[in-house]
Coordinates of C-alpha atoms in Angstrom, one line a residue:
Chain A
M1 CA 19.0 -164.4 -214.8
K2 CA 15.8 -165.4 -215.8
N3 CA 13.2 -163.2 -214.3
C4 CA 15.1 -159.8 -215.5
E5 CA 12.2 -159.0 -218.2
Y6 CA 11.9 -155.8 -218.8
Q7 CA 8.1 -154.7 -219.0
Q8 CA 7.0 -151.2 -221.0
I9 CA 5.2 -149.5 -218.5
E10 CA 2.0 -147.7 -219.5
P11 CA 2.1 -144.3 -218.1
Q12 CA -1.7 -144.0 -218.0
A13 CA -1.6 -146.9 -215.4
L14 CA 0.6 -145.0 -212.7
P15 CA -1.4 -143.9 -210.1
T16 CA -0.6 -140.8 -209.6
P17 CA 1.3 -138.7 -212.3
A18 CA 4.7 -138.5 -211.3
P19 CA 6.2 -134.9 -210.6
T20 CA 9.2 -134.4 -213.3
P21 CA 12.2 -134.0 -210.7
P22 CA 14.6 -131.1 -211.3
P23 CA 17.7 -131.8 -212.9
P24 CA 20.3 -131.9 -210.3
P25 CA 22.5 -129.4 -211.0
H26 CA 19.7 -126.9 -211.8
H27 CA 18.0 -128.0 -208.6
G28 CA 19.1 -125.1 -206.4
N29 CA 18.1 -122.3 -208.7
D30 CA 15.0 -124.4 -209.5
T31 CA 13.4 -124.0 -206.5
D32 CA 14.9 -120.3 -206.2
K33 CA 13.2 -120.0 -209.8
K34 CA 9.5 -121.6 -208.0
K35 CA 10.0 -118.9 -205.2
E36 CA 10.7 -115.7 -207.8
S37 CA 8.0 -117.0 -210.1
K38 CA 5.4 -116.7 -207.2
R39 CA 6.3 -113.0 -207.0
P40 CA 3.9 -111.7 -209.6
R41 CA 6.5 -109.5 -211.6
R42 CA 5.9 -106.3 -213.8
K43 CA 6.2 -105.5 -217.3
W44 CA 9.0 -103.4 -216.6
E45 CA 11.4 -105.9 -215.5
V46 CA 11.6 -107.3 -218.5
F47 CA 11.4 -104.4 -221.2
P48 CA 13.5 -105.1 -223.5
G49 CA 15.0 -102.1 -224.3
K50 CA 18.1 -100.5 -222.4
N51 CA 16.2 -98.0 -220.3
R52 CA 16.8 -97.8 -216.6
F53 CA 13.6 -98.1 -213.9
C54 CA 13.3 -96.7 -210.4
C55 CA 10.7 -96.6 -207.9
D56 CA 9.4 -99.8 -209.5
G57 CA 8.8 -98.6 -212.8
R58 CA 7.4 -95.2 -212.1
I59 CA 10.2 -93.6 -213.2
M60 CA 12.6 -94.1 -216.4
V61 CA 15.3 -92.8 -218.0
A62 CA 17.8 -94.0 -220.8
R63 CA 20.7 -96.5 -219.8
Q64 CA 23.2 -93.6 -221.0
S65 CA 22.0 -90.7 -218.6
G66 CA 25.4 -89.7 -217.7
V67 CA 25.2 -85.9 -219.0
L68 CA 21.9 -84.9 -216.5
P69 CA 23.3 -84.7 -213.4
L70 CA 25.8 -82.1 -215.1
T71 CA 22.9 -80.4 -216.2
L72 CA 21.0 -80.3 -212.9
G73 CA 24.2 -79.7 -211.1
L74 CA 24.7 -76.5 -213.7
I75 CA 21.3 -75.4 -213.4
L76 CA 21.3 -75.9 -209.3
V77 CA 25.0 -74.1 -208.9
T78 CA 24.2 -71.2 -211.1
S79 CA 20.8 -70.6 -209.5
V80 CA 22.1 -70.9 -206.0
L81 CA 24.5 -68.7 -206.5
F82 CA 22.2 -65.9 -208.1
F83 CA 20.8 -66.6 -204.6
I84 CA 23.1 -66.0 -202.3
F85 CA 25.5 -63.2 -203.9
D86 CA 23.2 -61.4 -206.7
C87 CA 20.1 -61.3 -204.9
P88 CA 20.5 -59.3 -201.5
F89 CA 22.4 -56.9 -203.6
L90 CA 19.2 -55.9 -205.9
V91 CA 16.5 -56.1 -203.7
K92 CA 18.5 -53.5 -201.7
H93 CA 19.2 -51.2 -204.8
L94 CA 16.7 -52.2 -206.9
T95 CA 13.5 -54.2 -206.4
S96 CA 12.3 -57.6 -204.8
C97 CA 10.5 -58.8 -207.7
I98 CA 14.0 -60.4 -208.8
P99 CA 14.1 -62.9 -206.7
A100 CA 10.6 -64.1 -207.2
I101 CA 10.9 -63.8 -210.9
G102 CA 14.4 -66.0 -210.6
G103 CA 12.5 -68.0 -208.1
V104 CA 9.6 -69.0 -210.5
L105 CA 11.8 -69.6 -213.4
F106 CA 14.3 -71.7 -211.5
V107 CA 11.7 -73.8 -210.8
F108 CA 9.9 -74.2 -214.2
V109 CA 13.5 -75.1 -215.7
V110 CA 13.8 -77.6 -212.5
I111 CA 10.1 -79.4 -212.9
T112 CA 10.4 -79.5 -217.1
L113 CA 14.1 -80.9 -216.8
L114 CA 12.6 -83.7 -214.9
Q115 CA 9.5 -84.5 -216.8
T116 CA 11.7 -84.5 -219.6
S117 CA 14.0 -87.0 -218.2
F118 CA 11.8 -89.5 -216.6
T119 CA 8.8 -89.0 -218.8
D120 CA 8.1 -92.4 -221.8
P121 CA 8.9 -90.3 -224.9
G122 CA 6.7 -92.5 -226.7
I123 CA 8.4 -96.0 -227.0
L124 CA 6.4 -98.4 -229.3
P125 CA 6.4 -101.9 -227.3
R126 CA 7.7 -104.7 -229.6
A127 CA 6.1 -106.5 -231.6
T128 CA 4.3 -109.8 -230.3
P129 CA 5.8 -113.1 -231.8
E130 CA 2.4 -113.6 -233.7
E131 CA 2.1 -109.9 -235.1
A132 CA 5.7 -110.7 -236.2
A133 CA 5.1 -113.7 -238.0
D134 CA 2.3 -112.4 -239.5
I135 CA 4.4 -109.7 -241.1
E136 CA 7.0 -112.3 -242.1
R137 CA 4.1 -114.0 -243.8
Q138 CA 3.1 -111.3 -245.6
I139 CA 6.1 -110.0 -247.2
D140 CA 8.4 -113.1 -247.0
N141 CA 7.6 -114.7 -250.1
T142 CA 10.5 -116.5 -250.7
G143 CA 10.7 -118.2 -247.8
N144 CA 14.7 -118.0 -247.7
T145 CA 16.0 -116.6 -244.3
S146 CA 19.4 -117.9 -244.4
Y147 CA 20.5 -114.6 -245.1
R148 CA 19.2 -111.0 -244.0
P149 CA 16.6 -110.0 -246.1
P150 CA 17.2 -106.4 -247.9
P151 CA 15.7 -103.2 -245.9
R152 CA 11.9 -103.7 -246.2
T153 CA 9.7 -100.8 -246.9
K154 CA 6.2 -99.9 -247.3
E155 CA 4.9 -97.3 -249.1
V156 CA 1.4 -95.2 -247.7
L157 CA -0.3 -92.2 -248.7
I158 CA -0.1 -89.8 -246.2
N159 CA -1.9 -86.2 -247.5
Q160 CA -1.4 -87.0 -251.3
Q161 CA 2.2 -87.5 -250.0
V162 CA 4.3 -90.6 -250.6
V163 CA 6.3 -91.9 -247.5
K164 CA 7.7 -94.9 -246.8
L165 CA 7.5 -96.9 -243.9
K166 CA 10.9 -99.1 -242.8
Y167 CA 10.7 -102.5 -241.4
C168 CA 12.7 -102.3 -237.7
F169 CA 14.4 -105.8 -237.5
T170 CA 14.9 -105.1 -233.9
C171 CA 11.1 -104.4 -232.9
K172 CA 10.2 -106.8 -236.0
M173 CA 7.5 -104.2 -236.8
F174 CA 6.7 -101.7 -239.8
R175 CA 7.4 -98.6 -237.6
P176 CA 4.9 -96.0 -237.8
P177 CA 5.3 -92.4 -239.5
R178 CA 7.5 -90.1 -238.0
T179 CA 9.2 -93.0 -235.9
S180 CA 12.3 -93.6 -235.4
H181 CA 14.5 -96.8 -233.8
C182 CA 17.0 -95.0 -231.2
S183 CA 20.5 -97.0 -231.2
L184 CA 21.0 -95.8 -227.6
C185 CA 17.6 -96.7 -226.1
D186 CA 16.8 -99.5 -228.2
N187 CA 13.5 -98.3 -228.8
C188 CA 11.8 -97.2 -231.7
V189 CA 9.8 -94.0 -230.2
E190 CA 7.2 -91.7 -232.1
R191 CA 7.4 -88.7 -233.7
F192 CA 11.1 -89.2 -232.8
D193 CA 12.7 -85.7 -231.8
H194 CA 16.6 -86.6 -231.1
H195 CA 18.4 -88.4 -228.3
C196 CA 19.2 -85.1 -226.2
P197 CA 22.5 -86.6 -223.7
W198 CA 22.0 -83.3 -221.9
V199 CA 18.4 -84.5 -220.8
G200 CA 19.3 -88.2 -220.8
N201 CA 16.4 -89.5 -222.7
C202 CA 14.8 -89.3 -225.8
V203 CA 12.7 -86.9 -226.9
G204 CA 9.7 -88.0 -228.8
K205 CA 5.7 -87.4 -229.0
R206 CA 5.0 -87.3 -225.4
N207 CA 8.3 -85.3 -224.0
Y208 CA 8.4 -83.0 -226.4
R209 CA 6.3 -80.3 -225.1
F210 CA 8.2 -80.4 -221.4
F211 CA 11.6 -80.7 -224.0
Y212 CA 10.6 -77.4 -225.2
T213 CA 9.2 -75.9 -222.0
F214 CA 12.2 -76.9 -220.7
I215 CA 14.7 -75.1 -222.9
V216 CA 12.3 -72.0 -223.3
S217 CA 12.1 -71.5 -219.4
L218 CA 15.9 -72.2 -219.2
S219 CA 16.9 -69.5 -221.9
F220 CA 14.6 -66.9 -219.8
L221 CA 16.5 -68.0 -217.0
T222 CA 19.8 -67.8 -218.0
A223 CA 19.2 -64.5 -219.8
F224 CA 17.5 -63.1 -217.3
I225 CA 20.7 -64.5 -214.5
F226 CA 23.1 -63.0 -216.9
G227 CA 21.1 -59.6 -216.8
C228 CA 21.2 -59.3 -213.3
V229 CA 24.8 -60.4 -212.8
T230 CA 25.9 -58.0 -215.4
T231 CA 23.3 -55.0 -213.9
H232 CA 24.7 -56.2 -209.6
L233 CA 28.4 -56.0 -211.2
A234 CA 27.6 -52.6 -213.0
L235 CA 26.0 -50.9 -209.9
R236 CA 28.8 -52.8 -207.8
A237 CA 31.5 -51.3 -210.2
Q238 CA 30.0 -47.5 -209.7
G239 CA 31.8 -44.8 -208.3
G240 CA 35.0 -45.3 -210.0
K241 CA 35.6 -48.4 -208.0
G242 CA 36.0 -50.7 -211.1
L243 CA 35.2 -54.2 -212.1
V244 CA 38.0 -56.2 -210.3
F245 CA 36.8 -54.7 -207.2
A246 CA 33.2 -55.5 -208.0
L247 CA 34.5 -58.7 -208.7
Q248 CA 36.1 -58.9 -205.8
E249 CA 33.5 -58.3 -203.3
S250 CA 31.2 -61.0 -205.4
P251 CA 33.1 -63.9 -206.6
G252 CA 30.5 -66.3 -207.3
S253 CA 28.8 -63.6 -209.7
A254 CA 31.9 -64.2 -211.7
V255 CA 31.2 -67.6 -211.8
E256 CA 27.9 -67.2 -212.8
L257 CA 28.8 -64.8 -215.6
V258 CA 31.1 -66.9 -216.9
I259 CA 28.4 -70.3 -217.4
C260 CA 25.9 -67.7 -218.3
F261 CA 28.1 -66.0 -221.3
F262 CA 28.5 -69.2 -222.6
S263 CA 25.4 -71.0 -222.5
V264 CA 22.8 -68.4 -223.4
W265 CA 24.0 -68.4 -226.7
S266 CA 23.5 -71.8 -227.7
I267 CA 20.3 -72.3 -225.2
L268 CA 18.7 -69.3 -227.1
G269 CA 19.6 -70.8 -230.3
L270 CA 18.3 -73.9 -229.6
S271 CA 15.1 -72.2 -228.5
G272 CA 14.9 -70.1 -231.6
F273 CA 15.5 -73.9 -233.9
H274 CA 12.8 -75.6 -232.1
T275 CA 10.3 -72.8 -232.1
Y276 CA 10.5 -73.2 -236.2
L277 CA 10.3 -76.7 -236.1
V278 CA 7.0 -76.4 -234.0
A279 CA 5.8 -73.6 -236.1
S280 CA 6.1 -76.1 -239.4
N281 CA 5.5 -78.9 -237.1
L282 CA 8.8 -80.8 -238.0
T283 CA 11.0 -83.0 -235.9
T284 CA 14.8 -82.4 -235.5
N285 CA 15.3 -85.7 -237.4
E286 CA 12.8 -85.0 -240.4
D287 CA 15.0 -81.3 -240.5
I288 CA 18.4 -82.9 -241.0
K289 CA 17.3 -85.1 -243.1
G290 CA 16.1 -82.8 -245.5
S291 CA 13.1 -85.2 -245.4
W292 CA 10.3 -82.9 -246.7
S293 CA 12.4 -79.8 -247.9
G294 CA 12.5 -81.0 -251.5
K295 CA 16.3 -81.6 -251.7
S296 CA 15.5 -84.5 -254.3
G297 CA 14.5 -82.0 -256.6
E298 CA 10.5 -83.4 -256.1
D299 CA 7.9 -81.2 -255.1
V300 CA 7.6 -83.1 -251.3
T301 CA 6.0 -81.0 -249.1
N302 CA 5.3 -81.8 -244.8
P303 CA 2.4 -83.6 -244.9
Y304 CA 1.8 -83.4 -241.6
S305 CA 1.8 -79.3 -241.4
H306 CA -1.3 -77.5 -240.6
K307 CA -0.3 -75.3 -242.7
N308 CA -1.1 -72.6 -240.0
I309 CA 1.0 -71.7 -237.8
F310 CA -0.9 -71.0 -235.1
I311 CA -2.4 -74.7 -235.9
N312 CA 1.1 -76.0 -235.9
C313 CA 2.2 -74.9 -232.7
C314 CA -1.4 -75.9 -231.0
S315 CA -1.3 -79.5 -232.3
V316 CA 2.4 -79.8 -230.7
L317 CA 2.2 -78.1 -227.5
C318 CA -1.0 -78.3 -226.3
A319 CA -2.7 -81.4 -227.9
P320 CA -3.9 -84.5 -226.0
I321 CA -0.8 -86.4 -224.2
P322 CA -1.1 -89.9 -225.2
P323 CA -0.8 -92.9 -222.6
S324 CA 2.4 -94.6 -222.5
L325 CA 2.0 -97.3 -224.5
I326 CA 4.6 -99.9 -222.2
D327 CA 2.3 -100.1 -219.2
R328 CA 5.5 -100.4 -217.5
R329 CA 3.8 -100.6 -214.0
G330 CA 1.2 -103.5 -215.6
F331 CA 1.4 -107.3 -214.5
L332 CA 3.2 -109.8 -216.4
P333 CA 0.2 -112.6 -216.9
A334 CA 0.2 -115.1 -214.3
D335 CA 1.0 -118.1 -216.7
E336 CA 3.9 -116.3 -217.8
S337 CA 5.5 -115.7 -214.6
V338 CA 4.3 -119.5 -213.6
Q339 CA 6.0 -121.0 -216.8
T340 CA 9.9 -119.8 -216.0
G341 CA 10.4 -123.0 -214.2
G342 CA 11.1 -126.5 -215.4
A343 CA 10.8 -126.7 -219.3
A344 CA 10.8 -123.0 -219.9
I345 CA 14.1 -122.9 -219.1
E346 CA 15.2 -125.3 -221.3
L347 CA 13.4 -124.0 -224.2
A348 CA 14.4 -120.5 -222.9
A349 CA 18.0 -121.9 -223.4
K350 CA 17.9 -123.0 -226.5
S351 CA 16.6 -120.0 -228.3
E352 CA 18.8 -117.9 -226.4
I353 CA 21.8 -120.3 -227.7
N354 CA 20.2 -119.7 -231.3
V355 CA 20.3 -115.8 -230.6
C356 CA 24.0 -116.2 -229.3
T357 CA 25.8 -118.5 -232.2
Q358 CA 23.6 -117.1 -235.4
G359 CA 22.7 -113.3 -234.4
T360 CA 20.7 -112.1 -236.6
K361 CA 19.7 -115.2 -238.7
G362 CA 18.7 -116.6 -235.3
L363 CA 16.3 -113.7 -234.3
L364 CA 14.5 -114.3 -237.9
E365 CA 14.1 -117.7 -236.9
S366 CA 13.0 -117.4 -233.4
A367 CA 10.6 -115.0 -235.2
A368 CA 9.4 -117.5 -237.3
L369 CA 9.7 -120.5 -234.6
S370 CA 8.2 -118.4 -231.5
P371 CA 4.5 -119.3 -232.8
L372 CA 5.2 -122.6 -232.4
L373 CA 6.6 -121.9 -229.3
S374 CA 3.9 -119.5 -227.5
T375 CA 1.2 -122.1 -228.5
S376 CA 3.3 -125.0 -226.7
C377 CA 4.4 -123.2 -224.0
P378 CA 2.8 -120.0 -223.6
Q379 CA 6.1 -117.6 -223.2
G380 CA 5.5 -114.3 -224.1
K381 CA 6.7 -111.6 -225.8
P382 CA 9.8 -110.9 -224.0
Q383 CA 11.4 -114.0 -224.3
T384 CA 11.9 -114.0 -227.8
A385 CA 12.2 -110.5 -228.0
H386 CA 15.3 -110.1 -225.8
P387 CA 16.1 -113.8 -224.5
C388 CA 19.2 -112.7 -222.7
S389 CA 17.7 -110.6 -220.1
D390 CA 14.5 -112.4 -219.5
N391 CA 16.5 -115.6 -219.0
S392 CA 18.9 -114.0 -216.5
P393 CA 16.4 -114.4 -213.7
A394 CA 16.7 -118.2 -214.3
V395 CA 20.7 -118.4 -214.7
N396 CA 21.3 -116.0 -211.8
S397 CA 21.8 -116.8 -208.4
D398 CA 21.8 -113.2 -207.4
P399 CA 21.2 -113.2 -203.6
S400 CA 19.0 -110.2 -203.6
P401 CA 15.8 -110.8 -206.0
E402 CA 14.2 -107.9 -203.7
L403 CA 17.2 -105.6 -205.5
S404 CA 14.6 -105.4 -208.7
K405 CA 12.3 -103.7 -206.3
S406 CA 14.3 -101.0 -204.7
C407 CA 14.9 -97.3 -206.4
G408 CA 17.8 -97.1 -208.6
S409 CA 18.1 -100.7 -209.9
H410 CA 17.1 -102.0 -213.5
H411 CA 16.9 -105.4 -215.2
T412 CA 19.9 -105.6 -216.8
T413 CA 21.9 -105.5 -213.6
R414 CA 20.8 -108.9 -213.2
S415 CA 22.5 -109.8 -216.6
H416 CA 26.0 -108.3 -215.3
G417 CA 26.7 -110.3 -212.6
N418 CA 25.5 -113.7 -215.1
T419 CA 27.8 -116.4 -216.2
S420 CA 29.9 -115.8 -219.3
R421 CA 27.0 -117.5 -221.6
S422 CA 24.7 -114.2 -221.1
K423 CA 27.3 -112.2 -221.5
K424 CA 28.0 -113.8 -225.2
C425 CA 24.7 -113.6 -225.3
K426 CA 24.5 -109.5 -225.0
Q427 CA 27.4 -108.8 -227.0
A428 CA 26.1 -111.0 -229.7
A429 CA 23.1 -109.2 -229.7
L430 CA 24.1 -105.8 -229.2
H431 CA 26.5 -106.6 -232.2
I432 CA 24.0 -107.5 -234.8
P433 CA 24.3 -105.3 -237.6
N434 CA 21.0 -103.3 -237.3
P435 CA 20.1 -101.2 -240.4
A436 CA 17.9 -99.0 -238.4
F437 CA 21.3 -97.7 -237.1
E438 CA 21.7 -95.5 -240.5
A439 CA 18.5 -94.6 -240.8
S440 CA 17.9 -93.1 -237.4
F441 CA 21.2 -92.3 -235.7
S442 CA 19.9 -90.1 -233.1
P443 CA 20.7 -86.3 -234.0
N444 CA 21.7 -84.3 -231.4
P445 CA 20.9 -80.8 -231.6
P446 CA 22.3 -79.0 -234.8
D447 CA 25.5 -77.3 -235.5
S448 CA 23.9 -74.4 -235.0
D449 CA 24.9 -73.8 -232.0
P450 CA 28.5 -73.2 -231.5
G451 CA 29.3 -73.5 -228.2
S452 CA 31.3 -76.5 -226.4
K453 CA 27.4 -78.3 -226.2
A454 CA 27.7 -79.0 -229.5
S455 CA 31.0 -81.0 -229.4
G456 CA 29.4 -82.1 -226.3
C457 CA 26.5 -83.6 -227.4
K458 CA 28.5 -85.3 -230.7
G459 CA 30.8 -86.9 -228.3
T460 CA 28.4 -88.5 -225.6
S461 CA 26.0 -89.7 -228.3
F462 CA 28.6 -92.0 -230.4
N463 CA 29.7 -94.0 -227.2
P464 CA 29.9 -97.4 -228.5
L465 CA 27.0 -99.2 -227.0
H466 CA 28.6 -101.0 -224.3
Chain B
M1 CA -9.0 -149.5 -213.1
A2 CA -9.8 -146.2 -211.9
E3 CA -10.7 -144.1 -215.1
T4 CA -8.5 -141.5 -216.3
H5 CA -9.8 -138.2 -217.4
S6 CA -7.4 -135.9 -219.7
L7 CA -7.4 -132.3 -219.5
Q8 CA -8.8 -132.7 -223.4
D9 CA -11.8 -134.5 -222.0
L10 CA -12.8 -130.8 -220.8
H11 CA -14.8 -128.6 -223.3
Q12 CA -11.8 -126.1 -224.1
P13 CA -11.6 -123.2 -226.3
V14 CA -8.1 -123.5 -228.4
A15 CA -6.9 -120.6 -229.9
S16 CA -6.0 -121.2 -233.2
S17 CA -5.3 -118.2 -235.2
K18 CA -5.3 -114.6 -234.3
V19 CA -5.9 -112.0 -237.7
F20 CA -4.2 -108.4 -237.1
I21 CA -6.0 -105.5 -238.7
Q22 CA -3.1 -102.7 -239.5
R23 CA -3.0 -99.3 -239.1
D24 CA -4.6 -96.7 -241.5
Y25 CA -1.9 -94.1 -241.9
S26 CA -3.6 -92.6 -245.2
S27 CA -5.0 -89.5 -243.0
G28 CA -1.8 -89.1 -241.5
I29 CA -0.4 -90.4 -237.7
I30 CA -3.7 -90.5 -236.0
C31 CA -4.8 -93.8 -234.6
K32 CA -7.0 -95.2 -237.6
F33 CA -7.3 -99.1 -238.5
Q34 CA -8.1 -100.5 -241.7
T35 CA -11.7 -101.4 -242.3
K36 CA -10.5 -104.1 -245.0
F37 CA -13.0 -107.3 -243.8
P38 CA -10.1 -109.9 -243.3
S39 CA -11.1 -113.2 -245.2
E40 CA -10.4 -115.4 -242.3
L41 CA -13.1 -114.1 -240.4
D42 CA -15.8 -114.8 -243.0
L43 CA -17.9 -117.5 -241.6
R44 CA -18.1 -115.8 -238.0
L45 CA -18.9 -112.1 -238.4
T46 CA -20.5 -110.1 -240.8
K47 CA -19.0 -107.7 -243.1
Q48 CA -21.4 -104.8 -241.7
Q49 CA -20.4 -106.3 -237.7
F50 CA -16.8 -105.9 -238.3
E51 CA -16.8 -102.4 -240.3
E52 CA -18.8 -101.4 -237.7
T53 CA -16.9 -102.2 -234.5
I54 CA -14.0 -101.1 -236.5
Q55 CA -15.3 -97.6 -237.7
T56 CA -16.6 -96.7 -234.1
L57 CA -13.1 -97.8 -232.6
N58 CA -11.9 -95.3 -235.0
N59 CA -14.2 -92.9 -233.7
L60 CA -13.4 -93.0 -230.4
Y61 CA -9.6 -92.8 -231.1
A62 CA -10.4 -89.6 -233.3
E63 CA -12.6 -88.1 -230.5
A64 CA -9.4 -89.0 -228.1
E65 CA -6.7 -87.2 -229.9
K66 CA -9.3 -84.4 -231.2
L67 CA -7.8 -80.7 -231.3
G68 CA -10.4 -78.6 -230.0
G69 CA -10.8 -76.3 -227.2
E70 CA -10.6 -78.5 -224.6
S71 CA -7.6 -80.1 -225.9
Y72 CA -6.2 -76.6 -226.0
L73 CA -7.3 -75.4 -222.6
E74 CA -6.2 -78.3 -220.9
G75 CA -2.7 -78.0 -222.6
C76 CA -2.1 -74.5 -221.7
L77 CA -3.5 -74.9 -218.2
A78 CA -0.5 -77.8 -217.5
C79 CA 1.9 -75.5 -219.3
M80 CA 1.6 -72.9 -216.5
T81 CA 1.8 -75.2 -214.0
A82 CA 4.7 -76.9 -215.6
Y83 CA 2.7 -79.6 -216.0
T84 CA 2.0 -80.6 -212.9
I85 CA -1.2 -80.8 -213.1
F86 CA -1.4 -84.3 -215.2
L87 CA -0.2 -85.8 -211.0
C88 CA -3.9 -85.4 -210.1
M89 CA -5.9 -85.0 -213.1
E90 CA -7.1 -87.5 -215.9
T91 CA -6.0 -86.6 -219.2
H92 CA -8.8 -86.7 -221.9
Y93 CA -7.1 -89.4 -223.9
E94 CA -7.1 -91.2 -220.8
K95 CA -11.0 -90.7 -220.4
V96 CA -11.7 -91.7 -223.9
L97 CA -9.1 -94.9 -223.5
K98 CA -11.7 -95.8 -220.4
K99 CA -14.4 -95.3 -222.9
I100 CA -13.1 -97.9 -225.5
A101 CA -12.5 -100.4 -223.3
R102 CA -15.7 -100.4 -221.9
Y103 CA -17.0 -100.4 -225.8
I104 CA -14.8 -103.2 -226.5
K105 CA -15.8 -105.3 -223.3
D106 CA -19.4 -104.7 -224.5
Q107 CA -18.5 -106.0 -228.0
N108 CA -17.0 -108.9 -226.8
E109 CA -20.0 -109.9 -224.9
K110 CA -22.5 -109.1 -227.2
I111 CA -20.8 -110.1 -231.0
F112 CA -17.6 -111.7 -230.9
A113 CA -17.5 -114.1 -228.2
P114 CA -20.6 -115.5 -229.0
S115 CA -18.8 -116.1 -232.4
G116 CA -16.0 -117.6 -231.0
L117 CA -13.9 -114.7 -231.6
L118 CA -11.8 -112.6 -228.9
L119 CA -11.0 -108.5 -229.5
T120 CA -8.3 -107.6 -228.0
D121 CA -7.7 -103.7 -227.0
P122 CA -5.3 -102.1 -229.0
I123 CA -4.0 -100.1 -226.3
E124 CA -2.7 -104.0 -225.1
R125 CA -0.6 -104.2 -228.2
G126 CA 0.8 -100.7 -228.5
L127 CA -2.1 -99.2 -230.7
R128 CA -0.2 -101.3 -233.6
V129 CA -3.0 -103.5 -234.3
V130 CA -6.5 -104.9 -233.9
E131 CA -5.9 -108.1 -232.5
I132 CA -8.8 -110.5 -232.8
T133 CA -8.2 -114.5 -232.0
I134 CA -10.3 -116.8 -233.7
F135 CA -11.0 -119.5 -231.0
E136 CA -11.7 -123.3 -232.2
D137 CA -13.7 -125.4 -229.6
R138 CA -12.7 -128.9 -229.1
S139 CA -14.8 -131.2 -227.1
I140 CA -13.6 -134.4 -227.3
G141 CA -15.6 -137.5 -225.5
S142 CA -13.8 -139.8 -223.4
G143 CA -16.3 -142.7 -224.0
R144 CA -19.0 -141.7 -221.6

C-alpha cells in the first residue's frame, strides 16, 4: 500500500498536550494514588524509623513496646491492692495521710511513666539527600563506592578533650557528640542514655528527666507501699494472732509484699545509679563503655561535666527542653505528596530495587543519585531514606487510607499488607550490616540490679529484628 | 500556528546548589554553627554579612539553651507538677525558636533574597546544618 507513509509528528505541533495515560495494570492504583495524594500527608506517616504513632502523630512509642503494659499493670495492680486492702486499716489505726501520700506518689509515677514512653527522646531526623551527598563528597575522595568504605570518624576538640564523631550509615550524617543510634528504634538519639524496654522507648536528651523522675518516684512509691504493708501486717498480727492469720485476713497484702520486695532493691539501685550519672553528667551509654573513665590509660575527663554536682544536676534536670526535631505533625510539602503518582512510582520502584538487590551498595548509590533525582523530580528525603515504607502506599491496595488517621496505627502497617516485593525489601533493609549496631547496642540498666529485671531487660533488648 | 510557550520562557529561579554550614562542637554540645565563610558564596555575600548572620544565630541558640535562674525555675516548677505544666505553657526554648524564625525571615528579605540566596531555618534540618540555597535566575526569551 503506497499511502502508508509514516511521518514523525512534532510534539509541539499538537494542539493540546496529551495527558500521560496511566499504564493499564496500575490504573486502579493510580486513581487511588491521585485521590490519596490530594490528602495532605503528615510527616509522621513517612517517618523512616521504627516507631509507632498514635492519635495522628501526637503520641509516639518505639515499635517494641511490649513490656510497657506489664510495667503499667504491675504498678496499677500493686497500687489498687494497696488502696483496697491496706489503706482502710491504716487510716483507722494510724493516720489518713497515708492514702493521700500514696495517691500523690501513684499519680506522679503514672504521669512520668507515660511521659517517658510517649515523648520523643531526642530523635535526630535523617539527613536530606543533598546533605548526605555533600558529606559524601567531602570525605569520599577515592570515588570508589563499590564496597562499603571503612567506618568514618571525625575528631573534634571539646573542652580540650578529643571526641570522635562517628558517621551513621543509616542516617547519613556524622553523629553529634553523645548521640547514638538505637538499633531497636532505628533512630539516632541525642544524648542517648539507653533503650528501656520497661518504658518501651529510648531514654535520651528530651525525656531523661521524665525517666529520672519516674524511677525516683517509683522507688519512693515501692518503698512506701512496702513499709505500709509491713506495718499493716505487723499490726494485724499483734496479740499473738500470727502472720498467717494476718495474711488470711488481707490476702492482697501478700501479693503487694511479694511484688514490692522483689522490685524495691532493683528500683532503688537504679535510682541510685542514675543519681550518680546525673551528678557527674554522664549517660548510661558512656558509663558502660567507659568513655571518660580513663580505662585506656590516657588522661581523659568528661568534657561535658561542669565540675560541680549542683550545676550538673541542674543542667541535666532543669535545663530548657529542646523541641522535637522530627516535626511529626507537620505536613509534607505539597509537591512531594502530589508527585507520588505517575513517573514517581517508576522512579521509586527503581530505587527500591536498588536497595533490595544491592543492599548497602544500593544505599550509598542512592545517596549519590538522589541529588539527581531530587532536582528532576523532587521526592524528598523519605524516598531515599526508606524507600520501602514510602513506596508502600503506591503498591498497597489497602482498603482503608483512613486507617492511618486512627489511633494505634503506624506507617509500617501498610507494608505488612504489601506484596512480597516490599517484604523482601524490608528484610534487605533490616539485614544491611550496620556498624552502628556495635557502637550503640542500646545498653540496658546495668548489672547492678540483681533482680529478675536485669535478665528480663537483656532478653527483650536483644530480640532479633523482625 | 498558535504560539506555544514553554515554562522555561518564564523567569524562574532554579536552585543550582546548596551550601551546608555544619555545627561547631568546640564548645560542647550546645547549638553553634561554624562561622567559616564558604567560597561558593563569595560573589553573593560579603564575609562580614555572613559572619554576622551566623553569629547572631549562635547567640540566639545560646540564649535558648542558657542555664540560668529562669530555666531552673521553669524546671523545678515543671517537676513539681509532674511536667504537666508543659501542656499549657510554652517552654523558654520554643519562645526563642520563634524569635529565631523571625530573624531568619528578616535576613532573607533584607540580605539573602536580593542576592539570590535562601537561608533555611536550621530547625527544619534537625539543627544539624544551616542550609543556604543558591538560586540561578534563568531567563530564556521566547523570541518576542
